[in-house]
Amino acid sequence: MNLVLLALALAISWLPAAAWLWRIIPAGIPARVPLVSGYACLLGLLGTTLIMRVFSLLGVSWSLPGMALVSLVIALLAFVCPASGDGVGDPVPGRVRRQLSRPQQVLVALCLALLASRLIALGLELGTRPITAWDAKQHWARQAKVFFDLKSTAPFVSLEQWLALGGDGVYTNLHPDYPIATPLLQAWIAVALGYWDNSLVNAPWLLMWLGIGLVFFAQARLAGASIIVALAACYMVLSLPYLNIHVALAGYADLLLALSYLGAVAALGNWLQSRASWQMILALASGAGCLLVKNEGFYWLLSLGPGLLLAVAGLRRGLTVLAAAALALLLTLYWLPGDFAIAGHSLASMEFGYRPESWLSIYLSTLVHANWHLLVYLLLIALLLVPMKARAMIPLAAVVIAAICLYLTLYLVTDNAHGAVRFTSLNRVALQLMPAAAFFTLSVFLIASGTAPGEKQ
Amino acid sequence: MLHLFTRIFVLVAFGLATLDARAEVWPAGLAKPLMGTATPQGEGIILQPNAAGQVLLEFPVEQLSLAANPRVRLRFDGPPPLQVYLLWRNSIDGAPLHQFKYLPRDNPTPIIDMADHANWQGEAQLLQLGFRGPPGQKIHFIDMAIYQPGLADHLRDLWQNWGAFSGWKPADINVYTGTRDFSSGPFPTPVFATLVFAAVAVYLLLARRNASWTGVGLIVFCGWLMLDGLWQVRLWQQVELTWSTFSGASNDEKLARADDAAFSNLARKASEFIGNPQAQVFIATRSDSAGMKTAYYLAPLNVYWHRHGPELPDLDTLAAGNFILLLRPSALRLDVEKNLLIDGRGNPLPIAIRYQDRTGLLLEVMR
């Protein structure tokens, strides 16, 4: 019965987003079903948290029937909206659908088998083990239990405020300013089950893993990858050990942010090639979703800016504007008062200053430890290839480089360096970027190899 | 190209198989028993410990350079002893008898690496092997080999390092190295990266103008597959461990089987005694871990826990009807006779003990 309720809860999250995406994303494009399914995983989960907030604002307690009804109404409303006619068809003109040869069939079967094995292993681990990891208990799930108990959101304040108010009507934890999408998802599953299940409340993390795979596969197909290449690359992303760990030891917010950022970057990347308006909608929706998940989502959303600027203004003018903007930003940060807060952190608390001791940790985490298999090596090669063999990818490279610069700034120039030296947050923040970086890497190789749209075959 | 790679693979495998280290081997028959008894049987000897569970064997040594031969391999037919002691005297410091203890666990051919041992230097002047086991255990000892590790040994070490499995540790959510320990290299990722890039270079050299992105992509994919194979196996081993620990357990039973059982149990009992869902509960402890776990298991109660801060706020802020969950270790002092909780500055707080177990105490503030 629990599994039925769980499936129902995930379907209630997925369905309204899928219905709207089915109307927005034109028919006839390759991989439409995985594209709709993947983005429905992301936007559906985020949408669920928004509906829960609205319920709380209106003073309505969360319940399975209530959420199901709203979900159904939203899904039905989608069919009132006219379907998108902005079909672009296959992004690789003249690409002929050929039957797969025997070796290709073996490769496809192998990838599917490996993915199935990974899904089963992660599903068993997640579904059997109670919440284990530190922050999952210290912050996210602890907040989720309060939300579930009240069937509503509740105000969380700082320790000092809590004491001043005598704890009356407020709760406290160490990061009351963190976005609440993650605990809302756990609370939602608990509401659907009718009780707090120490394992099953993390079921959305398996959906996030699937969402990453579906979004990656579909957008890779739209970028010009054949089924085999897209599937192989999808397996490579979904097999990243550190990404798997965040499913197995579920309960952190980083995986959802990774899915959001992938959704944004992949859609933006394909919009840069095709200028399809629905891709821009996906990019903006996914990018905005980053803000709901973690404070650093603000920075990842900002990282999309350079790519957009270069795409709109052209390379030369765009780079000039970017340089001027970067200088203006530095001057602004210099002149702003120390108590000015950005994404939940005051400038004074960041304690700006060069911290070279973080370099070793960054090097070990990306190129030596087994967190990312060979991904970072391939990413570095892709970045080198862009100016030589894939100039069309310059705007998307600007997005990735901007994100990398922000990441390096976080660990080399701010007080967060301790998170690098002690290997506590370094990989968790990197996880938020890696699936998107993988998509960028694949896109570069597709163009460099001449299989992407617009290149000579 | 596949044919070429197959040939290369066979050659390398054959070469590796023959590149084993030359070892100096002492058959068990050469050993002189100094403690316990030894009876020849088959290829080795059957050892029976003395009343204290000890066996001591002495081996003849001649011009054995210790530093040049850091590996000691023992062979047993059947279960090994619980403890193995390597005892030796070297030509550098002469008199002291050095000792190294090793636990073979269930391994019948344990290999002891003495490379990092400071006193495994010079020439051996005395070499003894000690075993300790339960009374009545018969140990079938075959031989001892001391040698310089060769390429095959290093590869075997590599495999054991990369293939080592242990269940989830708290740090695993932050980093995955792919090795047995955090600092013990070589790490698989740079090794595989080097092999993949070398393979790509060889392919490009051999194929030249016929080289294709498909070929390069296949090589990268195969390298990724092999590297991922290590992780895939480890993940399934973890699933097996998790399944054996938690499968079939109810929601509450899972907590009882988890490492946090003591804290979840305390929190559950405390919640029952507190009764009032609106109550405020202060967690007082100097342990980061204990505080975090208890705060989590007490939720959805309204919990105050200041990580890295004072165990309790100013006692004046605590009101009647508040609860304190006091966990070890704590700098707060409890005066049980006077029913007072005393903070670091000597300020007293009247309390009543509502519940206690080995993990902590639930106190109610009485003003």
CSV table of C-alpha atoms in Angstrom, one decimal, chain A residues 106-289:
chain,number,residue,atom,x,y,z
A,106,VAL,CA,24.7,-4.4,-28.2
A,107,LEU,CA,25.9,-1.0,-27.0
A,108,VAL,CA,22.3,0.3,-26.5
A,109,ALA,CA,21.4,-2.9,-24.6
A,110,LEU,CA,24.6,-2.6,-22.5
A,111,CYS,CA,23.8,1.1,-21.6
A,112,LEU,CA,20.2,0.3,-20.7
A,113,ALA,CA,21.3,-2.7,-18.6
A,114,LEU,CA,23.8,-0.6,-16.8
A,115,LEU,CA,21.3,2.1,-16.1
A,116,ALA,CA,18.7,-0.4,-15.0
A,117,SER,CA,21.3,-2.0,-12.6
A,118,ARG,CA,22.1,1.5,-11.2
A,119,LEU,CA,18.5,2.4,-10.8
A,120,ILE,CA,17.7,-0.8,-8.9
A,121,ALA,CA,20.8,-0.5,-6.7
A,122,LEU,CA,20.0,3.1,-5.8
A,123,GLY,CA,16.4,2.4,-5.4
A,124,LEU,CA,17.0,-0.4,-3.0
A,125,GLU,CA,19.6,1.6,-1.0
A,126,LEU,CA,17.3,4.6,-0.8
A,127,GLY,CA,14.2,2.7,0.0
A,128,THR,CA,15.7,0.5,2.6
A,129,ARG,CA,18.1,2.7,4.5
A,130,PRO,CA,16.7,5.4,7.0
A,131,ILE,CA,17.9,8.9,6.5
A,132,THR,CA,21.6,8.8,7.2
A,133,ALA,CA,23.6,11.7,6.0
A,134,TRP,CA,24.5,14.6,8.3
A,135,ASP,CA,22.9,17.7,6.8
A,136,ALA,CA,19.9,15.6,5.8
A,137,LYS,CA,19.2,15.2,9.5
A,138,GLN,CA,20.7,18.4,10.9
A,139,HIS,CA,18.7,20.7,8.6
A,140,TRP,CA,16.5,19.5,5.8
A,141,ALA,CA,14.6,16.5,7.2
A,142,ARG,CA,14.3,18.1,10.7
A,143,GLN,CA,12.5,21.0,9.1
A,144,ALA,CA,10.4,18.6,7.0
A,145,LYS,CA,9.2,16.8,10.1
A,146,VAL,CA,7.9,20.1,11.5
A,147,PHE,CA,6.2,20.9,8.3
A,148,PHE,CA,4.6,17.4,8.1
A,149,ASP,CA,3.4,17.6,11.7
A,150,LEU,CA,1.7,21.0,11.1
A,151,LYS,CA,0.6,20.1,7.6
A,152,SER,CA,1.8,23.5,6.7
A,153,THR,CA,5.0,25.6,6.5
A,154,ALA,CA,6.2,27.2,9.7
A,155,PRO,CA,8.4,30.2,10.3
A,156,PHE,CA,12.0,29.3,11.1
A,157,VAL,CA,14.1,32.1,12.7
A,158,SER,CA,17.6,32.5,14.0
A,159,LEU,CA,18.5,31.2,17.5
A,160,GLU,CA,18.5,34.8,18.9
A,161,GLN,CA,15.1,35.6,17.5
A,162,TRP,CA,13.8,32.3,18.8
A,163,LEU,CA,15.0,33.1,22.3
A,164,ALA,CA,13.6,36.6,22.1
A,165,LEU,CA,10.2,35.2,21.1
A,166,GLY,CA,10.3,32.4,23.7
A,167,GLY,CA,9.9,29.9,20.9
A,168,ASP,CA,6.3,30.9,20.6
A,169,GLY,CA,4.9,30.2,17.2
A,170,VAL,CA,8.4,29.9,15.6
A,171,TYR,CA,11.0,27.2,15.2
A,172,THR,CA,14.8,27.5,14.8
A,173,ASN,CA,17.7,25.8,13.1
A,174,LEU,CA,21.2,26.9,12.0
A,175,HIS,CA,20.1,28.2,8.6
A,176,PRO,CA,16.6,29.6,8.8
A,177,ASP,CA,17.2,31.6,5.6
A,178,TYR,CA,17.7,28.5,3.4
A,179,PRO,CA,15.0,27.9,0.8
A,180,ILE,CA,12.5,25.3,1.8
A,181,ALA,CA,11.9,23.3,-1.4
A,182,THR,CA,13.8,20.3,-0.1
A,183,PRO,CA,12.0,19.8,3.2
A,184,LEU,CA,8.6,20.5,1.5
A,185,LEU,CA,9.3,17.6,-0.9
A,186,GLN,CA,9.9,15.2,2.1
A,187,ALA,CA,6.9,16.6,3.9
A,188,TRP,CA,4.8,16.0,0.8
A,189,ILE,CA,5.7,12.3,0.6
A,190,ALA,CA,5.0,12.0,4.3
A,191,VAL,CA,1.6,13.6,3.8
A,192,ALA,CA,0.8,11.2,1.0
A,193,LEU,CA,1.9,8.2,3.1
A,194,GLY,CA,0.1,9.5,6.2
A,195,TYR,CA,3.1,9.1,8.4
A,196,TRP,CA,6.8,10.0,8.5
A,197,ASP,CA,8.7,7.1,6.8
A,198,ASN,CA,12.4,7.2,7.6
A,199,SER,CA,13.3,5.9,4.1
A,200,LEU,CA,10.5,6.6,1.7
A,201,VAL,CA,10.4,10.4,2.3
A,202,ASN,CA,13.5,10.5,0.2
A,203,ALA,CA,11.8,8.9,-2.9
A,204,PRO,CA,11.9,12.2,-4.8
A,205,TRP,CA,15.7,11.8,-5.0
A,206,LEU,CA,15.2,8.8,-7.2
A,207,LEU,CA,12.9,10.9,-9.4
A,208,MET,CA,15.6,13.6,-9.5
A,209,TRP,CA,18.1,11.0,-10.7
A,210,LEU,CA,15.7,9.9,-13.4
A,211,GLY,CA,15.0,13.5,-14.3
A,212,ILE,CA,18.7,14.2,-14.8
A,213,GLY,CA,18.9,11.3,-17.2
A,214,LEU,CA,15.8,12.1,-19.2
A,215,VAL,CA,16.6,15.8,-19.5
A,216,PHE,CA,20.2,15.0,-20.5
A,217,PHE,CA,19.2,12.3,-23.0
A,218,ALA,CA,16.5,14.4,-24.6
A,219,GLN,CA,18.5,17.6,-24.8
A,220,ALA,CA,21.5,15.7,-26.2
A,221,ARG,CA,19.3,14.3,-29.0
A,222,LEU,CA,18.1,17.8,-29.7
A,223,ALA,CA,21.8,19.0,-29.8
A,224,GLY,CA,22.3,16.5,-32.6
A,225,ALA,CA,23.5,13.4,-30.8
A,226,SER,CA,22.4,10.0,-32.2
A,227,ILE,CA,20.4,7.7,-30.0
A,228,ILE,CA,23.6,5.7,-29.1
A,229,VAL,CA,25.7,8.7,-28.3
A,230,ALA,CA,23.0,10.3,-26.3
A,231,LEU,CA,22.3,7.1,-24.4
A,232,ALA,CA,26.0,6.4,-23.7
A,233,ALA,CA,26.5,10.0,-22.5
A,234,CYS,CA,23.4,9.7,-20.4
A,235,TYR,CA,24.8,6.6,-18.8
A,236,MET,CA,28.1,8.4,-18.1
A,237,VAL,CA,26.3,11.2,-16.3
A,238,LEU,CA,24.0,9.0,-14.3
A,239,SER,CA,27.0,6.8,-13.3
A,240,LEU,CA,29.0,9.7,-11.7
A,241,PRO,CA,29.8,8.2,-8.3
A,242,TYR,CA,29.3,11.4,-6.3
A,243,LEU,CA,25.9,11.9,-8.0
A,244,ASN,CA,24.9,8.4,-7.1
A,245,ILE,CA,26.0,8.9,-3.5
A,246,HIS,CA,23.6,11.8,-3.2
A,247,VAL,CA,20.8,9.5,-4.2
A,248,ALA,CA,21.9,6.6,-2.0
A,249,LEU,CA,22.4,8.9,1.0
A,250,ALA,CA,19.5,11.1,0.0
A,251,GLY,CA,18.2,14.1,1.8
A,252,TYR,CA,20.5,16.9,0.6
A,253,ALA,CA,19.3,19.8,-1.6
A,254,ASP,CA,22.3,19.6,-4.0
A,255,LEU,CA,20.8,17.0,-6.4
A,256,LEU,CA,17.7,19.0,-7.1
A,257,LEU,CA,19.8,22.1,-7.8
A,258,ALA,CA,21.9,20.0,-10.1
A,259,LEU,CA,18.8,19.0,-12.0
A,260,SER,CA,17.5,22.6,-12.1
A,261,TYR,CA,20.8,23.9,-13.4
A,262,LEU,CA,21.1,21.1,-16.0
A,263,GLY,CA,17.6,21.9,-17.2
A,264,ALA,CA,18.5,25.6,-17.5
A,265,VAL,CA,21.9,25.1,-19.2
A,266,ALA,CA,20.8,22.4,-21.6
A,267,ALA,CA,17.7,24.3,-22.7
A,268,LEU,CA,19.8,27.5,-23.1
A,269,GLY,CA,22.4,25.7,-25.0
A,270,ASN,CA,19.9,24.3,-27.5
A,271,TRP,CA,18.1,27.6,-27.7
A,272,LEU,CA,21.4,29.2,-28.7
A,273,GLN,CA,21.5,26.8,-31.7
A,274,SER,CA,17.8,26.7,-32.6
A,275,ARG,CA,16.3,29.9,-31.1
A,276,ALA,CA,13.2,27.8,-30.3
A,277,SER,CA,11.1,29.9,-27.9
A,278,TRP,CA,10.0,26.9,-25.9
A,279,GLN,CA,13.6,26.1,-25.1
A,280,MET,CA,13.9,29.6,-23.7
A,281,ILE,CA,10.8,29.0,-21.6
A,282,LEU,CA,12.4,25.8,-20.2
A,283,ALA,CA,15.7,27.6,-19.5
A,284,LEU,CA,14.1,30.4,-17.7
A,285,ALA,CA,11.7,28.2,-15.7
A,286,SER,CA,14.6,25.9,-14.7
A,287,GLY,CA,16.9,28.8,-13.9
A,288,ALA,CA,14.2,30.4,-11.7
A,289,GLY,CA,13.8,27.0,-10.1
